[in-house]
Every structure is written in C-alpha cells, then in structure tokens.
Amino acid sequence: MNAAISRYLPEFPAAPVGAQPAAPETFDDPWAGLARAPHRAASPSEAAPADLRVAEALLREIVQPLPVPRPAAAQPAAEAFAPIRFAPLRPEAPAPEAGPAPLQPAFKSEPRRDAKRETPEERAALLAAAEERGRQQGLAEAREEAEIARRQADEAAELRLEAARRHWSAAEAEALADGFSAALRALDATLSDRIARLLAPVLTDALRRQAMAELSGALARLLGQPQAANVRVSGPEDLLAALAARLGPLADTVSFTPSQTAEVQVSADQTVIDTQLGAWTRLIAAAVAEI
C-alpha cells in the first residue's frame, strides 16, 4: 500500500520490509525445505495490481488538487507551489430505492401572499363585523329555539284542551241526563197537578148531572104514584133550578127550598133521598191534593 502511495507522493517513503523470522526445522515434512527457502521482498513495481487499483481509487477520492492560478506577476520560488489540501472523507450516500411516486394534490393552492398589516380602523371594522355576524347567528338560533318551544307549547295546550273537553263533555252529559230526568219528573208532577185541578170541576159537574138524573128519576117515580106524597126538595139554588127543569110539569107538585148546603135532599113523608154530592166532591179534592 505504501509503495502505491509513494508513486503519487514522493515525500511519502515506502515502508521498509522487515526481516522474516526463521522457520523451525521440520524433518518429517517433505515440504519443509521449500518453506525454508529465502523470500525476497517484492519491489514496488511488483505490487499486486488489485492493491494498486484500490490505492489509486482511495487517492482520487481523498486528494483533490487545487486549480493552479495564472501567474499575474513574478512570485517568490517559495510561493510557486501551492500546498496540497486534503478534503474530509465523505461516506457515499446509498442510492435511493425506487418507490411509488408521491401523491400530487388535486387542487393547487395559490402562492401564499404576505399578509398586509392591518390598521386600527380596519381591525375595529373586522371586530364589528365579527360581532354582528355572531349577534345575527345568536338571534337566528334564539328564534329557532323560540319557534320550537312555541310549537311544543301549542301541542301541549291542544292536548290539555282536548283532555279538558273530554272531561267537560262527560260531566255535562251526566249533569244533562240528571237534569233531564228531573225536568221530566217535575213536568209530570206539574202536568198531573194542573190536569187534576182542571178536571176537578168537570168531574164535579159530571157528578152533579148524574146525581140530578138519578134524583129526577126518583122524584118522577114518587110523583107518579096514585097517592102522591108531599115532596120537599132542599139544596143549592142552581141545582134546584136544574132539577125543576128536568121534572117539567111535575115540578108544580114539588116544594123547592133553597139552602146553603152542597147536597140536594128530597123528603117525601118517611122517605129521604140524599145525593151525596159533598162526599164525592171531598173525594175528588183529596185526590187532587195527593197529586
């Protein structure tokens, strides 16, 4: 190696070849004589070609001769030769492995521009605009929340109103049914009372007519006998007039005596005929009072 370097650097001497140690004598080995043959040192010109090539490659990598400047003027002999400078040994970078191509962005962004410095007025305007946007956004959200709350309140109110209407309808239907039944009962009682009061005089008149018919028949039978008895009739004046009209010519033989009683009484000697109209009138009045 030193011999190869000395070819390029004369001041770098070749390394001296040291003395070879004597091989021990071996009588059993047939090749021992050859091993004891003297070896001479190889000259620099006989160095291995591989070593020379390796040394030259290293020197080319290490030694980089500087360019010789043009002589502008006469220089001293000491400065005619520039010293040899050694560059630091740089390791060879491994070759990059072939990999997938890097992805390119779908949209190319515009080159970044330097931000313009804002003035206080512009900053205040930006802040005011941001506040206005925030206020408008807050108002929109508040309106939306208020609308949702209103719809929910309306739905709840409708549900409550529907439930109240159902309860009211049920209660009113029950009250109306009770009231209708009570009204029918009251109407029945009222109609019965009025009808009874209206029918009482009619019934009384009917009883009177029936009584007069029966009484006139009885008097006609009495007066038709061969020996007529002395007949006396007493009672209300209107009934006596009705009885006289019914008797016709026979009324001349009857003595009519008006009285304040409600009954018509006929007496002929020992015979007494009573119409019993007072009893019938009292029965009708009691029936009307019970109604």
mmCIF file of C-alpha atoms in Angstrom:
data_model
loop_
_atom_site.group_PDB
_atom_site.id
_atom_site.type_symbol
_atom_site.label_atom_id
_atom_site.label_comp_id
_atom_site.label_asym_id
_atom_site.label_seq_id
_atom_site.Cartn_x
_atom_site.Cartn_y
_atom_site.Cartn_z
ATOM 1 C CA MET A 1 0.000 0.000 0.000
ATOM 2 C CA ASN A 2 2.801 2.418 0.880
ATOM 3 C CA ALA A 3 4.516 1.690 -2.400
ATOM 4 C CA ALA A 4 1.378 2.681 -4.323
ATOM 5 C CA ILE A 5 1.006 5.893 -2.344
ATOM 6 C CA SER A 6 4.674 6.761 -2.816
ATOM 7 C CA ARG A 7 4.139 6.855 -6.582
ATOM 8 C CA TYR A 8 1.888 9.897 -6.161
ATOM 9 C CA LEU A 9 3.567 11.398 -3.132
ATOM 10 C CA PRO A 10 7.374 11.323 -3.445
ATOM 11 C CA GLU A 11 7.836 12.569 0.110
ATOM 12 C CA PHE A 12 5.946 9.554 1.398
ATOM 13 C CA PRO A 13 8.659 6.770 1.600
ATOM 14 C CA ALA A 14 7.876 3.160 1.091
ATOM 15 C CA ALA A 15 7.705 1.088 4.241
ATOM 16 C CA PRO A 16 10.827 -0.984 4.838
ATOM 17 C CA VAL A 17 10.469 -4.693 4.648
ATOM 18 C CA GLY A 18 11.289 -6.334 7.953
ATOM 19 C CA ALA A 19 13.369 -9.480 8.356
ATOM 20 C CA GLN A 20 11.465 -12.722 8.027
ATOM 21 C CA PRO A 21 11.624 -14.999 11.066
ATOM 22 C CA ALA A 22 13.354 -18.283 10.535
ATOM 23 C CA ALA A 23 11.026 -21.219 10.163
ATOM 24 C CA PRO A 24 11.614 -24.100 12.553
ATOM 25 C CA GLU A 25 13.233 -27.151 11.083
ATOM 26 C CA THR A 26 10.893 -29.998 10.488
ATOM 27 C CA PHE A 27 12.365 -33.283 9.238
ATOM 28 C CA ASP A 28 9.127 -35.155 8.956
ATOM 29 C CA ASP A 29 7.535 -32.667 6.483
ATOM 30 C CA PRO A 30 8.692 -33.190 2.856
ATOM 31 C CA TRP A 31 7.746 -29.649 2.068
ATOM 32 C CA ALA A 32 9.808 -28.167 4.833
ATOM 33 C CA GLY A 33 12.721 -27.413 2.504
ATOM 34 C CA LEU A 34 10.546 -25.315 0.313
ATOM 35 C CA ALA A 35 9.233 -23.456 3.332
ATOM 36 C CA ARG A 36 12.782 -22.704 4.407
ATOM 37 C CA ALA A 37 13.598 -21.132 1.037
ATOM 38 C CA PRO A 38 14.594 -17.500 1.433
ATOM 39 C CA HIS A 39 11.981 -14.902 0.461
ATOM 40 C CA ARG A 40 12.897 -11.650 -1.108
ATOM 41 C CA ALA A 41 10.902 -8.517 -0.696
ATOM 42 C CA ALA A 42 8.683 -7.535 -3.564
ATOM 43 C CA SER A 43 9.572 -4.327 -5.316
ATOM 44 C CA PRO A 44 7.068 -1.532 -5.638
ATOM 45 C CA SER A 45 6.628 -2.322 -9.305
ATOM 46 C CA GLU A 46 5.736 -5.913 -8.445
ATOM 47 C CA ALA A 47 2.909 -4.963 -6.063
ATOM 48 C CA ALA A 48 -0.389 -6.652 -6.616
ATOM 49 C CA PRO A 49 -2.469 -4.945 -9.289
ATOM 50 C CA ALA A 50 -5.537 -5.116 -7.028
ATOM 51 C CA ASP A 51 -3.745 -3.218 -4.283
ATOM 52 C CA LEU A 52 -2.696 -0.555 -6.761
ATOM 53 C CA ARG A 53 -6.188 -0.094 -8.047
ATOM 54 C CA VAL A 54 -7.596 0.210 -4.530
ATOM 55 C CA ALA A 55 -4.921 2.705 -3.561
ATOM 56 C CA GLU A 56 -5.494 4.813 -6.665
ATOM 57 C CA ALA A 57 -9.228 4.884 -6.038
ATOM 58 C CA LEU A 58 -8.685 5.994 -2.464
ATOM 59 C CA LEU A 59 -6.272 8.718 -3.526
ATOM 60 C CA ARG A 60 -8.667 10.028 -6.144
ATOM 61 C CA GLU A 61 -11.340 10.175 -3.502
ATOM 62 C CA ILE A 62 -9.141 11.770 -0.856
ATOM 63 C CA VAL A 63 -6.780 14.006 -2.795
ATOM 64 C CA GLN A 64 -8.388 16.836 -4.771
ATOM 65 C CA PRO A 65 -5.726 19.008 -6.433
ATOM 66 C CA LEU A 66 -6.488 22.713 -6.386
ATOM 67 C CA PRO A 67 -6.612 24.613 -9.677
ATOM 68 C CA VAL A 68 -3.354 26.395 -10.488
ATOM 69 C CA PRO A 69 -3.959 30.148 -10.778
ATOM 70 C CA ARG A 70 -2.481 32.084 -13.610
ATOM 71 C CA PRO A 71 0.731 33.896 -12.626
ATOM 72 C CA ALA A 72 -0.110 37.600 -12.606
ATOM 73 C CA ALA A 73 3.318 38.644 -11.538
ATOM 74 C CA ALA A 74 6.626 37.227 -10.528
ATOM 75 C CA GLN A 75 6.353 35.466 -7.207
ATOM 76 C CA PRO A 76 8.984 34.056 -4.978
ATOM 77 C CA ALA A 77 10.008 30.467 -5.534
ATOM 78 C CA ALA A 78 8.538 29.513 -2.165
ATOM 79 C CA GLU A 79 5.030 30.559 -3.262
ATOM 80 C CA ALA A 80 5.146 28.983 -6.735
ATOM 81 C CA PHE A 81 3.819 25.657 -5.472
ATOM 82 C CA ALA A 82 0.532 25.547 -3.577
ATOM 83 C CA PRO A 83 0.309 23.061 -0.762
ATOM 84 C CA ILE A 84 -1.869 20.011 -1.223
ATOM 85 C CA ARG A 85 -5.050 20.182 0.773
ATOM 86 C CA PHE A 86 -6.947 17.122 1.836
ATOM 87 C CA ALA A 87 -10.741 17.196 1.779
ATOM 88 C CA PRO A 88 -12.528 15.288 4.507
ATOM 89 C CA LEU A 89 -13.614 11.808 3.660
ATOM 90 C CA ARG A 90 -17.335 11.766 2.905
ATOM 91 C CA PRO A 91 -19.185 8.492 3.020
ATOM 92 C CA GLU A 92 -21.041 7.581 -0.079
ATOM 93 C CA ALA A 93 -24.771 8.038 0.322
ATOM 94 C CA PRO A 94 -26.760 4.930 -0.565
ATOM 95 C CA ALA A 95 -28.750 5.175 -3.737
ATOM 96 C CA PRO A 96 -32.409 5.843 -3.018
ATOM 97 C CA GLU A 97 -34.697 2.938 -3.632
ATOM 98 C CA ALA A 98 -37.286 3.341 -6.320
ATOM 99 C CA GLY A 99 -40.610 3.815 -4.571
ATOM 100 C CA PRO A 100 -44.091 4.968 -5.520
ATOM 101 C CA ALA A 101 -44.327 8.454 -6.881
ATOM 102 C CA PRO A 102 -45.502 10.998 -4.310
ATOM 103 C CA LEU A 103 -49.139 11.966 -4.491
ATOM 104 C CA GLN A 104 -49.855 15.298 -6.067
ATOM 105 C CA PRO A 105 -52.581 17.479 -4.561
ATOM 106 C CA ALA A 106 -55.802 17.590 -6.563
ATOM 107 C CA PHE A 107 -56.026 21.347 -6.199
ATOM 108 C CA LYS A 108 -53.031 23.546 -6.305
ATOM 109 C CA SER A 109 -53.057 26.150 -3.599
ATOM 110 C CA GLU A 110 -52.311 29.680 -4.521
ATOM 111 C CA PRO A 111 -48.933 31.013 -3.512
ATOM 112 C CA ARG A 112 -49.002 32.489 -0.072
ATOM 113 C CA ARG A 113 -49.086 36.192 -0.081
ATOM 114 C CA ASP A 114 -47.623 38.320 2.592
ATOM 115 C CA ALA A 115 -50.342 39.497 4.954
ATOM 116 C CA LYS A 116 -50.972 43.147 4.759
ATOM 117 C CA ARG A 117 -50.589 44.891 8.010
ATOM 118 C CA GLU A 118 -53.978 45.991 9.315
ATOM 119 C CA THR A 119 -54.696 49.453 10.563
ATOM 120 C CA PRO A 120 -56.609 50.066 13.810
ATOM 121 C CA GLU A 121 -59.647 51.191 11.827
ATOM 122 C CA GLU A 122 -59.625 48.020 9.733
ATOM 123 C CA ARG A 123 -59.183 45.881 12.833
ATOM 124 C CA ALA A 124 -62.095 47.662 14.519
ATOM 125 C CA ALA A 125 -64.224 47.174 11.400
ATOM 126 C CA LEU A 126 -63.360 43.451 11.317
ATOM 127 C CA LEU A 127 -64.223 43.098 15.001
ATOM 128 C CA ALA A 128 -67.514 44.915 14.493
ATOM 129 C CA ALA A 129 -68.357 42.692 11.507
ATOM 130 C CA ALA A 130 -67.498 39.569 13.517
ATOM 131 C CA GLU A 131 -69.651 40.774 16.415
ATOM 132 C CA GLU A 132 -72.530 41.495 14.045
ATOM 133 C CA ARG A 133 -72.240 38.032 12.491
ATOM 134 C CA GLY A 134 -72.191 36.471 15.954
ATOM 135 C CA ARG A 135 -75.191 38.528 17.023
ATOM 136 C CA GLN A 136 -77.160 37.591 13.896
ATOM 137 C CA GLN A 137 -76.259 33.933 14.373
ATOM 138 C CA GLY A 138 -77.321 34.107 18.023
ATOM 139 C CA LEU A 139 -80.601 35.778 17.055
ATOM 140 C CA ALA A 140 -81.270 33.103 14.436
ATOM 141 C CA GLU A 141 -80.595 30.323 16.950
ATOM 142 C CA ALA A 142 -82.770 32.065 19.562
ATOM 143 C CA ARG A 143 -85.613 32.437 17.037
ATOM 144 C CA GLU A 144 -85.352 28.780 16.106
ATOM 145 C CA GLU A 145 -85.380 27.707 19.759
ATOM 146 C CA ALA A 146 -88.328 30.033 20.463
ATOM 147 C CA GLU A 147 -90.233 28.597 17.484
ATOM 148 C CA ILE A 148 -89.586 25.049 18.687
ATOM 149 C CA ALA A 149 -90.696 25.991 22.216
ATOM 150 C CA ARG A 150 -93.841 27.668 20.825
ATOM 151 C CA ARG A 151 -94.766 24.614 18.774
ATOM 152 C CA GLN A 152 -94.241 22.364 21.780
ATOM 153 C CA ALA A 153 -96.344 24.696 23.954
ATOM 154 C CA ASP A 154 -99.121 24.722 21.318
ATOM 155 C CA GLU A 155 -99.117 20.942 21.124
ATOM 156 C CA ALA A 156 -99.209 20.663 24.920
ATOM 157 C CA ALA A 157 -102.039 23.231 25.090
ATOM 158 C CA GLU A 158 -104.034 21.335 22.452
ATOM 159 C CA LEU A 159 -103.572 18.101 24.383
ATOM 160 C CA ARG A 160 -104.688 19.769 27.623
ATOM 161 C CA LEU A 161 -107.668 21.391 25.874
ATOM 162 C CA GLU A 162 -108.712 18.085 24.340
ATOM 163 C CA ALA A 163 -108.466 16.340 27.716
ATOM 164 C CA ALA A 164 -110.440 19.155 29.396
ATOM 165 C CA ARG A 165 -113.087 18.962 26.645
ATOM 166 C CA ARG A 166 -113.454 15.215 27.182
ATOM 167 C CA HIS A 167 -113.848 15.664 30.945
ATOM 168 C CA TRP A 168 -116.288 18.542 30.442
ATOM 169 C CA SER A 169 -118.349 16.573 27.920
ATOM 170 C CA ALA A 170 -118.583 13.592 30.258
ATOM 171 C CA ALA A 171 -119.514 15.781 33.242
ATOM 172 C CA GLU A 172 -122.014 17.831 31.252
ATOM 173 C CA ALA A 173 -123.586 14.744 29.733
ATOM 174 C CA GLU A 174 -124.102 13.282 33.196
ATOM 175 C CA ALA A 175 -125.460 16.589 34.516
ATOM 176 C CA LEU A 176 -127.750 16.983 31.500
ATOM 177 C CA ALA A 177 -129.062 13.455 31.896
ATOM 178 C CA ASP A 178 -129.799 14.041 35.584
ATOM 179 C CA GLY A 179 -131.359 17.417 34.820
ATOM 180 C CA PHE A 180 -133.455 15.991 32.007
ATOM 181 C CA SER A 181 -134.736 13.218 34.238
ATOM 182 C CA ALA A 182 -135.526 15.717 36.997
ATOM 183 C CA ALA A 183 -137.222 18.016 34.492
ATOM 184 C CA LEU A 184 -139.341 15.158 33.200
ATOM 185 C CA ARG A 185 -140.334 14.210 36.729
ATOM 186 C CA ALA A 186 -141.165 17.840 37.548
ATOM 187 C CA LEU A 187 -143.123 18.184 34.304
ATOM 188 C CA ASP A 188 -145.041 15.021 35.085
ATOM 189 C CA ALA A 189 -145.908 16.299 38.541
ATOM 190 C CA THR A 190 -146.844 19.731 37.233
ATOM 191 C CA LEU A 191 -148.978 18.353 34.429
ATOM 192 C CA SER A 192 -150.666 15.911 36.750
ATOM 193 C CA ASP A 193 -151.459 18.682 39.228
ATOM 194 C CA ARG A 194 -152.784 21.024 36.573
ATOM 195 C CA ILE A 195 -154.768 18.333 34.825
ATOM 196 C CA ALA A 196 -156.270 17.244 38.134
ATOM 197 C CA ARG A 197 -157.197 20.817 39.016
ATOM 198 C CA LEU A 198 -158.714 21.313 35.571
ATOM 199 C CA LEU A 199 -160.613 18.035 35.685
ATOM 200 C CA ALA A 200 -161.968 18.539 39.214
ATOM 201 C CA PRO A 201 -164.716 20.961 38.160
ATOM 202 C CA VAL A 202 -165.537 18.810 35.159
ATOM 203 C CA LEU A 203 -165.800 15.746 37.337
ATOM 204 C CA THR A 204 -167.909 17.665 39.809
ATOM 205 C CA ASP A 205 -170.248 18.817 37.048
ATOM 206 C CA ALA A 206 -170.459 15.299 35.723
ATOM 207 C CA LEU A 207 -171.285 14.001 39.165
ATOM 208 C CA ARG A 208 -173.904 16.694 39.555
ATOM 209 C CA ARG A 209 -175.527 15.851 36.248
ATOM 210 C CA GLN A 210 -175.543 12.179 37.118
ATOM 211 C CA ALA A 211 -176.960 12.956 40.551
ATOM 212 C CA MET A 212 -179.679 15.187 39.070
ATOM 213 C CA ALA A 213 -180.608 12.496 36.586
ATOM 214 C CA GLU A 214 -180.929 9.890 39.296
ATOM 215 C CA LEU A 215 -182.809 12.309 41.594
ATOM 216 C CA SER A 216 -185.256 13.359 38.880
ATOM 217 C CA GLY A 217 -185.947 9.721 38.133
ATOM 218 C CA ALA A 218 -186.644 9.030 41.777
ATOM 219 C CA LEU A 219 -188.992 12.048 42.072
ATOM 220 C CA ALA A 220 -190.826 11.041 38.941
ATOM 221 C CA ARG A 221 -191.457 7.650 40.424
ATOM 222 C CA LEU A 222 -192.704 9.237 43.680
ATOM 223 C CA LEU A 223 -194.941 11.694 41.961
ATOM 224 C CA GLY A 224 -196.360 9.085 39.658
ATOM 225 C CA GLN A 225 -197.909 7.095 42.485
ATOM 226 C CA PRO A 226 -201.760 7.244 42.903
ATOM 227 C CA GLN A 227 -201.492 8.916 46.255
ATOM 228 C CA ALA A 228 -198.763 11.431 45.833
ATOM 229 C CA ALA A 229 -196.888 12.343 48.936
ATOM 230 C CA ASN A 230 -195.898 15.788 49.928
ATOM 231 C CA VAL A 231 -192.459 16.160 48.347
ATOM 232 C CA ARG A 232 -189.985 18.737 49.612
ATOM 233 C CA VAL A 233 -186.605 19.382 47.971
ATOM 234 C CA SER A 234 -183.781 21.439 49.562
ATOM 235 C CA GLY A 235 -180.334 22.264 48.311
ATOM 236 C CA PRO A 236 -178.318 24.746 46.309
ATOM 237 C CA GLU A 237 -180.415 27.034 44.208
ATOM 238 C CA ASP A 238 -178.704 26.190 40.915
ATOM 239 C CA LEU A 239 -179.235 22.504 41.475
ATOM 240 C CA LEU A 240 -182.871 23.069 42.361
ATOM 241 C CA ALA A 241 -183.372 25.039 39.135
ATOM 242 C CA ALA A 242 -181.773 22.267 37.112
ATOM 243 C CA LEU A 243 -183.934 19.692 38.871
ATOM 244 C CA ALA A 244 -187.132 21.683 38.222
ATOM 245 C CA ALA A 245 -186.254 21.954 34.557
ATOM 246 C CA ARG A 246 -185.845 18.209 34.351
ATOM 247 C CA LEU A 247 -189.155 17.468 36.117
ATOM 248 C CA GLY A 248 -191.137 19.633 33.760
ATOM 249 C CA PRO A 249 -194.910 19.726 34.686
ATOM 250 C CA LEU A 250 -194.279 17.625 37.773
ATOM 251 C CA ALA A 251 -192.254 20.484 39.288
ATOM 252 C CA ASP A 252 -195.534 22.205 40.269
ATOM 253 C CA THR A 253 -196.241 19.462 42.795
ATOM 254 C CA VAL A 254 -192.808 19.760 44.450
ATOM 255 C CA SER A 255 -191.831 22.227 47.130
ATOM 256 C CA PHE A 256 -188.336 23.607 46.421
ATOM 257 C CA THR A 257 -186.431 25.117 49.349
ATOM 258 C CA PRO A 258 -183.021 26.666 48.615
ATOM 259 C CA SER A 259 -180.288 26.066 51.249
ATOM 260 C CA GLN A 260 -176.569 26.738 51.743
ATOM 261 C CA THR A 261 -175.625 23.086 51.777
ATOM 262 C CA ALA A 262 -173.889 21.336 48.914
ATOM 263 C CA GLU A 263 -176.261 18.383 48.952
ATOM 264 C CA VAL A 264 -179.735 18.086 47.454
ATOM 265 C CA GLN A 265 -182.097 16.385 49.848
ATOM 266 C CA VAL A 266 -185.547 15.066 48.905
ATOM 267 C CA SER A 267 -188.037 14.128 51.617
ATOM 268 C CA ALA A 268 -191.440 12.558 50.967
ATOM 269 C CA ASP A 269 -193.159 11.641 54.173
ATOM 270 C CA GLN A 270 -190.875 8.922 55.572
ATOM 271 C CA THR A 271 -188.605 8.692 52.509
ATOM 272 C CA VAL A 272 -185.388 10.743 52.386
ATOM 273 C CA ILE A 273 -183.204 10.806 49.283
ATOM 274 C CA ASP A 274 -179.675 12.374 49.564
ATOM 275 C CA THR A 275 -177.478 12.956 46.536
ATOM 276 C CA GLN A 276 -174.169 12.561 48.472
ATOM 277 C CA LEU A 277 -172.536 15.165 46.252
ATOM 278 C CA GLY A 278 -170.469 16.535 49.166
ATOM 279 C CA ALA A 279 -168.811 13.167 49.728
ATOM 280 C CA TRP A 280 -167.931 12.833 46.061
ATOM 281 C CA THR A 281 -166.561 16.400 45.991
ATOM 282 C CA ARG A 282 -164.391 15.746 49.040
ATOM 283 C CA LEU A 283 -163.007 12.562 47.470
ATOM 284 C CA ILE A 284 -162.088 14.433 44.288
ATOM 285 C CA ALA A 285 -160.420 17.254 46.278
ATOM 286 C CA ALA A 286 -158.413 14.728 48.299
ATOM 287 C CA ALA A 287 -157.257 13.005 45.111
ATOM 288 C CA VAL A 288 -156.180 16.324 43.615
ATOM 289 C CA ALA A 289 -154.316 17.223 46.819
ATOM 290 C CA GLU A 290 -152.452 13.913 46.753
ATOM 291 C CA ILE A 291 -151.348 14.569 43.170
#
